[in-house]
PDB file of C-alpha atoms in Angstrom:
ATOM      1  CA  MET A   1     -32.696  19.004  87.010  1.00 45.00           C
ATOM      2  CA  ASP A   2     -29.782  16.575  86.679  1.00 46.00           C
ATOM      3  CA  ASP A   3     -31.765  14.399  84.278  1.00 50.00           C
ATOM      4  CA  LEU A   4     -32.067  17.236  81.747  1.00 57.00           C
ATOM      5  CA  ILE A   5     -29.582  17.093  78.909  1.00 64.00           C
ATOM      6  CA  ALA A   6     -29.124  20.464  77.275  1.00 76.00           C
ATOM      7  CA  VAL A   7     -28.605  20.684  73.543  1.00 85.00           C
ATOM      8  CA  PRO A   8     -25.991  23.338  72.744  1.00 88.00           C
ATOM      9  CA  MET A   9     -27.655  26.265  71.018  1.00 92.00           C
ATOM     10  CA  PRO A  10     -26.200  27.877  67.923  1.00 94.00           C
ATOM     11  CA  VAL A  11     -24.516  31.262  68.249  1.00 94.00           C
ATOM     12  CA  ILE A  12     -26.479  33.515  65.899  1.00 93.00           C
ATOM     13  CA  ARG A  13     -26.842  37.210  65.195  1.00 93.00           C
ATOM     14  CA  PRO A  14     -29.531  39.101  63.317  1.00 90.00           C
ATOM     15  CA  VAL A  15     -28.675  40.577  59.947  1.00 88.00           C
ATOM     16  CA  PRO A  16     -29.986  44.165  59.746  1.00 86.00           C
ATOM     17  CA  LEU A  17     -33.121  44.713  57.695  1.00 81.00           C
ATOM     18  CA  LYS A  18     -32.455  46.635  54.500  1.00 81.00           C
ATOM     19  CA  THR A  19     -33.790  50.043  55.532  1.00 85.00           C
ATOM     20  CA  ARG A  20     -30.762  52.355  55.665  1.00 88.00           C
ATOM     21  CA  GLY A  21     -30.332  54.676  52.699  1.00 89.00           C
ATOM     22  CA  ARG A  22     -33.651  53.696  51.126  1.00 89.00           C
ATOM     23  CA  VAL A  23     -36.659  55.843  50.311  1.00 92.00           C
ATOM     24  CA  TRP A  24     -39.391  55.911  52.978  1.00 91.00           C
ATOM     25  CA  TRP A  25     -41.732  53.453  51.267  1.00 89.00           C
ATOM     26  CA  ARG A  26     -38.970  50.832  50.799  1.00 87.00           C
ATOM     27  CA  ARG A  27     -38.084  51.176  54.492  1.00 87.00           C
ATOM     28  CA  ALA A  28     -41.763  50.639  55.355  1.00 85.00           C
ATOM     29  CA  VAL A  29     -41.957  47.544  53.151  1.00 83.00           C
ATOM     30  CA  ALA A  30     -38.801  46.111  54.771  1.00 79.00           C
ATOM     31  CA  TRP A  31     -40.152  46.842  58.235  1.00 80.00           C
ATOM     32  CA  LEU A  32     -43.554  45.262  57.614  1.00 79.00           C
ATOM     33  CA  TRP A  33     -42.806  42.389  55.234  1.00 76.00           C
ATOM     34  CA  SER A  34     -39.142  41.410  55.247  1.00 75.00           C
ATOM     35  CA  ALA A  35     -38.224  38.228  57.067  1.00 76.00           C
ATOM     36  CA  ARG A  36     -35.508  38.617  59.670  1.00 81.00           C
ATOM     37  CA  VAL A  37     -32.355  36.832  58.529  1.00 86.00           C
ATOM     38  CA  TRP A  38     -29.950  35.350  61.064  1.00 89.00           C
ATOM     39  CA  GLU A  39     -26.300  34.414  60.602  1.00 93.00           C
ATOM     40  CA  LEU A  40     -24.394  31.639  62.361  1.00 94.00           C
ATOM     41  CA  VAL A  41     -21.493  33.305  64.129  1.00 94.00           C
ATOM     42  CA  GLU A  42     -19.782  29.965  64.791  1.00 95.00           C
ATOM     43  CA  GLU A  43     -19.917  26.572  63.142  1.00 95.00           C
ATOM     44  CA  TYR A  44     -22.850  24.655  64.594  1.00 96.00           C
ATOM     45  CA  ARG A  45     -22.612  20.949  65.421  1.00 96.00           C
ATOM     46  CA  TYR A  46     -25.481  18.810  66.551  1.00 95.00           C
ATOM     47  CA  THR A  47     -24.871  15.233  67.677  1.00 95.00           C
ATOM     48  CA  ARG A  48     -27.896  13.022  67.175  1.00 94.00           C
ATOM     49  CA  PRO A  49     -28.732  10.226  69.651  1.00 93.00           C
ATOM     50  CA  THR A  50     -27.408   7.774  67.025  1.00 93.00           C
ATOM     51  CA  GLY A  51     -23.969   9.435  67.250  1.00 93.00           C
ATOM     52  CA  GLU A  52     -24.317  10.999  63.785  1.00 94.00           C
ATOM     53  CA  VAL A  53     -23.027  14.590  63.758  1.00 95.00           C
ATOM     54  CA  LEU A  54     -24.606  17.273  61.576  1.00 96.00           C
ATOM     55  CA  VAL A  55     -22.517  20.383  60.883  1.00 96.00           C
ATOM     56  CA  ILE A  56     -23.489  23.779  59.489  1.00 94.00           C
ATOM     57  CA  PRO A  57     -20.591  26.182  58.752  1.00 94.00           C
ATOM     58  CA  ALA A  58     -20.219  29.618  60.317  1.00 94.00           C
ATOM     59  CA  GLY A  59     -21.561  32.390  58.125  1.00 93.00           C
ATOM     60  CA  PHE A  60     -24.662  30.457  57.043  1.00 93.00           C
ATOM     61  CA  ARG A  61     -27.676  32.739  56.821  1.00 91.00           C
ATOM     62  CA  THR A  62     -31.198  31.556  57.491  1.00 89.00           C
ATOM     63  CA  ASP A  63     -34.660  32.962  58.050  1.00 84.00           C
ATOM     64  CA  PHE A  64     -35.567  29.783  59.944  1.00 81.00           C
ATOM     65  CA  ALA A  65     -39.109  28.621  59.193  1.00 72.00           C
ATOM     66  CA  SER A  66     -41.431  30.726  57.081  1.00 70.00           C
ATOM     67  CA  THR A  67     -44.208  30.149  59.584  1.00 69.00           C
ATOM     68  CA  PRO A  68     -47.047  32.669  59.254  1.00 67.00           C
ATOM     69  CA  ARG A  69     -47.054  35.027  62.244  1.00 66.00           C
ATOM     70  CA  ALA A  70     -50.615  33.965  63.115  1.00 68.00           C
ATOM     71  CA  PHE A  71     -49.186  30.595  64.254  1.00 70.00           C
ATOM     72  CA  TRP A  72     -46.393  32.029  66.430  1.00 70.00           C
ATOM     73  CA  PRO A  73     -48.585  32.356  69.563  1.00 73.00           C
ATOM     74  CA  LEU A  74     -49.452  28.665  69.134  1.00 72.00           C
ATOM     75  CA  GLY A  75     -45.833  27.719  69.763  1.00 71.00           C
ATOM     76  CA  MET A  76     -44.658  27.768  66.156  1.00 72.00           C
ATOM     77  CA  ASP A  77     -42.364  30.796  66.407  1.00 73.00           C
ATOM     78  CA  PRO A  78     -39.427  29.952  64.112  1.00 71.00           C
ATOM     79  CA  THR A  79     -36.890  31.222  66.645  1.00 77.00           C
ATOM     80  CA  GLY A  80     -38.566  29.258  69.404  1.00 82.00           C
ATOM     81  CA  ILE A  81     -38.982  25.507  69.610  1.00 85.00           C
ATOM     82  CA  LEU A  82     -38.158  24.997  65.929  1.00 88.00           C
ATOM     83  CA  LEU A  83     -34.886  26.982  65.946  1.00 90.00           C
ATOM     84  CA  VAL A  84     -32.385  24.110  65.740  1.00 93.00           C
ATOM     85  CA  PRO A  85     -34.411  21.884  63.382  1.00 93.00           C
ATOM     86  CA  THR A  86     -35.073  24.742  60.959  1.00 91.00           C
ATOM     87  CA  ILE A  87     -31.387  25.695  60.671  1.00 94.00           C
ATOM     88  CA  PHE A  88     -30.723  22.223  59.296  1.00 95.00           C
ATOM     89  CA  HIS A  89     -33.907  22.249  57.234  1.00 93.00           C
ATOM     90  CA  ASP A  90     -32.977  25.553  55.577  1.00 92.00           C
ATOM     91  CA  TRP A  91     -29.501  24.188  54.830  1.00 94.00           C
ATOM     92  CA  GLY A  92     -31.021  20.995  53.402  1.00 94.00           C
ATOM     93  CA  TYR A  93     -33.432  22.849  51.138  1.00 93.00           C
ATOM     94  CA  ARG A  94     -30.692  25.190  49.946  1.00 92.00           C
ATOM     95  CA  HIS A  95     -28.121  22.461  49.213  1.00 93.00           C
ATOM     96  CA  ASP A  96     -29.886  19.066  49.247  1.00 94.00           C
ATOM     97  CA  TRP A  97     -27.053  17.598  51.361  1.00 93.00           C
ATOM     98  CA  TYR A  98     -25.421  18.024  54.777  1.00 94.00           C
ATOM     99  CA  PHE A  99     -21.924  18.005  56.272  1.00 94.00           C
ATOM    100  CA  ASP A 100     -20.878  15.264  58.690  1.00 94.00           C
ATOM    101  CA  ASP A 101     -18.284  15.560  61.473  1.00 93.00           C
ATOM    102  CA  ALA A 102     -15.409  14.949  59.038  1.00 94.00           C
ATOM    103  CA  GLY A 103     -16.587  17.653  56.610  1.00 91.00           C
ATOM    104  CA  ARG A 104     -17.911  15.117  54.094  1.00 93.00           C
ATOM    105  CA  ARG A 105     -21.221  15.595  52.332  1.00 93.00           C
ATOM    106  CA  PHE A 106     -24.000  13.122  52.932  1.00 92.00           C
ATOM    107  CA  GLY A 107     -27.622  12.861  51.848  1.00 92.00           C
ATOM    108  CA  GLU A 108     -26.863  14.353  48.440  1.00 92.00           C
ATOM    109  CA  GLY A 109     -29.886  14.286  46.161  1.00 93.00           C
ATOM    110  CA  ALA A 110     -32.122  12.890  48.909  1.00 95.00           C
ATOM    111  CA  GLY A 111     -34.909  15.330  48.081  1.00 95.00           C
ATOM    112  CA  LYS A 112     -37.578  17.347  49.837  1.00 96.00           C
ATOM    113  CA  GLY A 113     -39.114  14.480  51.812  1.00 96.00           C
ATOM    114  CA  TYR A 114     -35.752  13.639  53.385  1.00 97.00           C
ATOM    115  CA  HIS A 115     -35.219  17.177  54.655  1.00 96.00           C
ATOM    116  CA  ASP A 116     -38.804  17.493  55.872  1.00 96.00           C
ATOM    117  CA  ARG A 117     -38.527  14.195  57.799  1.00 96.00           C
ATOM    118  CA  LEU A 118     -35.187  15.293  59.265  1.00 96.00           C
ATOM    119  CA  LEU A 119     -36.835  18.464  60.590  1.00 94.00           C
ATOM    120  CA  ARG A 120     -39.515  16.334  62.264  1.00 95.00           C
ATOM    121  CA  GLN A 121     -36.903  13.954  63.729  1.00 96.00           C
ATOM    122  CA  LEU A 122     -34.632  16.746  64.950  1.00 95.00           C
ATOM    123  CA  SER A 123     -37.562  18.504  66.576  1.00 92.00           C
ATOM    124  CA  ALA A 124     -38.371  15.361  68.542  1.00 94.00           C
ATOM    125  CA  GLU A 125     -34.701  14.822  69.468  1.00 94.00           C
ATOM    126  CA  VAL A 126     -33.821  18.394  70.435  1.00 93.00           C
ATOM    127  CA  ASN A 127     -37.036  19.267  72.254  1.00 88.00           C
ATOM    128  CA  GLN A 128     -38.243  15.820  73.286  1.00 90.00           C
ATOM    129  CA  MET A 129     -41.595  16.876  71.843  1.00 90.00           C
ATOM    130  CA  VAL A 130     -43.200  15.221  68.847  1.00 93.00           C
ATOM    131  CA  VAL A 131     -46.089  17.621  68.169  1.00 91.00           C
ATOM    132  CA  PRO A 132     -44.247  20.804  67.011  1.00 88.00           C
ATOM    133  CA  GLY A 133     -42.148  18.872  64.500  1.00 89.00           C
ATOM    134  CA  ALA A 134     -45.162  16.894  63.303  1.00 92.00           C
ATOM    135  CA  ILE A 135     -47.135  20.096  62.714  1.00 88.00           C
ATOM    136  CA  ALA A 136     -44.209  21.668  60.851  1.00 88.00           C
ATOM    137  CA  TRP A 137     -43.699  18.478  58.825  1.00 91.00           C
ATOM    138  CA  LEU A 138     -47.383  18.384  57.827  1.00 90.00           C
ATOM    139  CA  ALA A 139     -47.317  22.069  56.828  1.00 87.00           C
ATOM    140  CA  LEU A 140     -44.166  21.468  54.759  1.00 88.00           C
ATOM    141  CA  ASP A 141     -45.671  18.399  53.117  1.00 91.00           C
ATOM    142  CA  VAL A 142     -48.678  20.435  51.975  1.00 91.00           C
ATOM    143  CA  PHE A 143     -47.290  23.961  51.504  1.00 89.00           C
ATOM    144  CA  GLY A 144     -43.498  23.534  51.184  1.00 89.00           C
ATOM    145  CA  TRP A 145     -43.327  22.723  47.491  1.00 93.00           C
ATOM    146  CA  PRO A 146     -42.894  26.309  46.193  1.00 91.00           C
ATOM    147  CA  ALA A 147     -39.945  26.861  48.567  1.00 89.00           C
ATOM    148  CA  TRP A 148     -38.389  23.553  47.478  1.00 93.00           C
ATOM    149  CA  TRP A 149     -38.797  24.304  43.752  1.00 94.00           C
ATOM    150  CA  MET A 150     -37.323  27.789  44.213  1.00 90.00           C
ATOM    151  CA  ALA A 151     -34.340  26.329  46.070  1.00 88.00           C
ATOM    152  CA  CYS A 152     -33.848  23.720  43.324  1.00 91.00           C
ATOM    153  CA  LYS A 153     -33.706  26.450  40.659  1.00 90.00           C
ATOM    154  CA  ARG A 154     -31.088  28.417  42.606  1.00 86.00           C
ATOM    155  CA  ARG A 155     -28.875  25.492  43.573  1.00 86.00           C
ATOM    156  CA  THR A 156     -25.378  25.538  42.051  1.00 80.00           C
ATOM    157  CA  GLY A 157     -23.771  22.604  43.838  1.00 77.00           C
ATOM    158  CA  GLY A 158     -21.401  24.852  45.724  1.00 81.00           C
ATOM    159  CA  VAL A 159     -21.534  25.907  49.340  1.00 84.00           C
ATOM    160  CA  ASP A 160     -23.652  29.018  49.654  1.00 79.00           C
ATOM    161  CA  LEU A 161     -23.623  30.582  53.097  1.00 82.00           C
ATOM    162  CA  GLN A 162     -25.218  33.936  52.358  1.00 77.00           C
ATOM    163  CA  GLY A 163     -28.281  32.920  50.333  1.00 69.00           C
ATOM    164  CA  VAL A 164     -26.783  34.474  47.206  1.00 58.00           C
ATOM    165  CA  TYR A 165     -26.550  32.075  44.330  1.00 49.00           C
ATOM    166  CA  ARG A 166     -23.971  32.622  41.645  1.00 42.00           C
ATOM    167  CA  GLY A 167     -24.204  30.793  38.357  1.00 35.00           C
TER     168      GLY A 167
END
């Protein structure tokens, strides 16, 4: 067990589904179809094997990967093996840049392919497994364009932690 190097996990909490105070059918829709959103309780730092540090601020909200539930039993549960890579991927899609250890932006304007490749790389680094990240990368390459285009339309250039874009 001494040869295992643990990657610090982010401290997250679920954001309640929007059911309270709603009519019965809206509660049912939220229960059956709403994605669970999670919030970073603390700033999350991941140090890559290269020494590069990626930072996501506290308060950032994510739904992790939008993996169809049918694939979850096959090891593609977004809060499972893909948890750490998808936090950074969601941030990258939302902003098209990342924070480094000094709080500077990097990767600005790098585009969809950059963020998709980073997810694949982080999956291999964090989990020491190539296959889950490769499967996610392939799915994103084929099916991720609508999510990317939607994020591009909403992007303001500012730091959005809650997923609410203000013009």
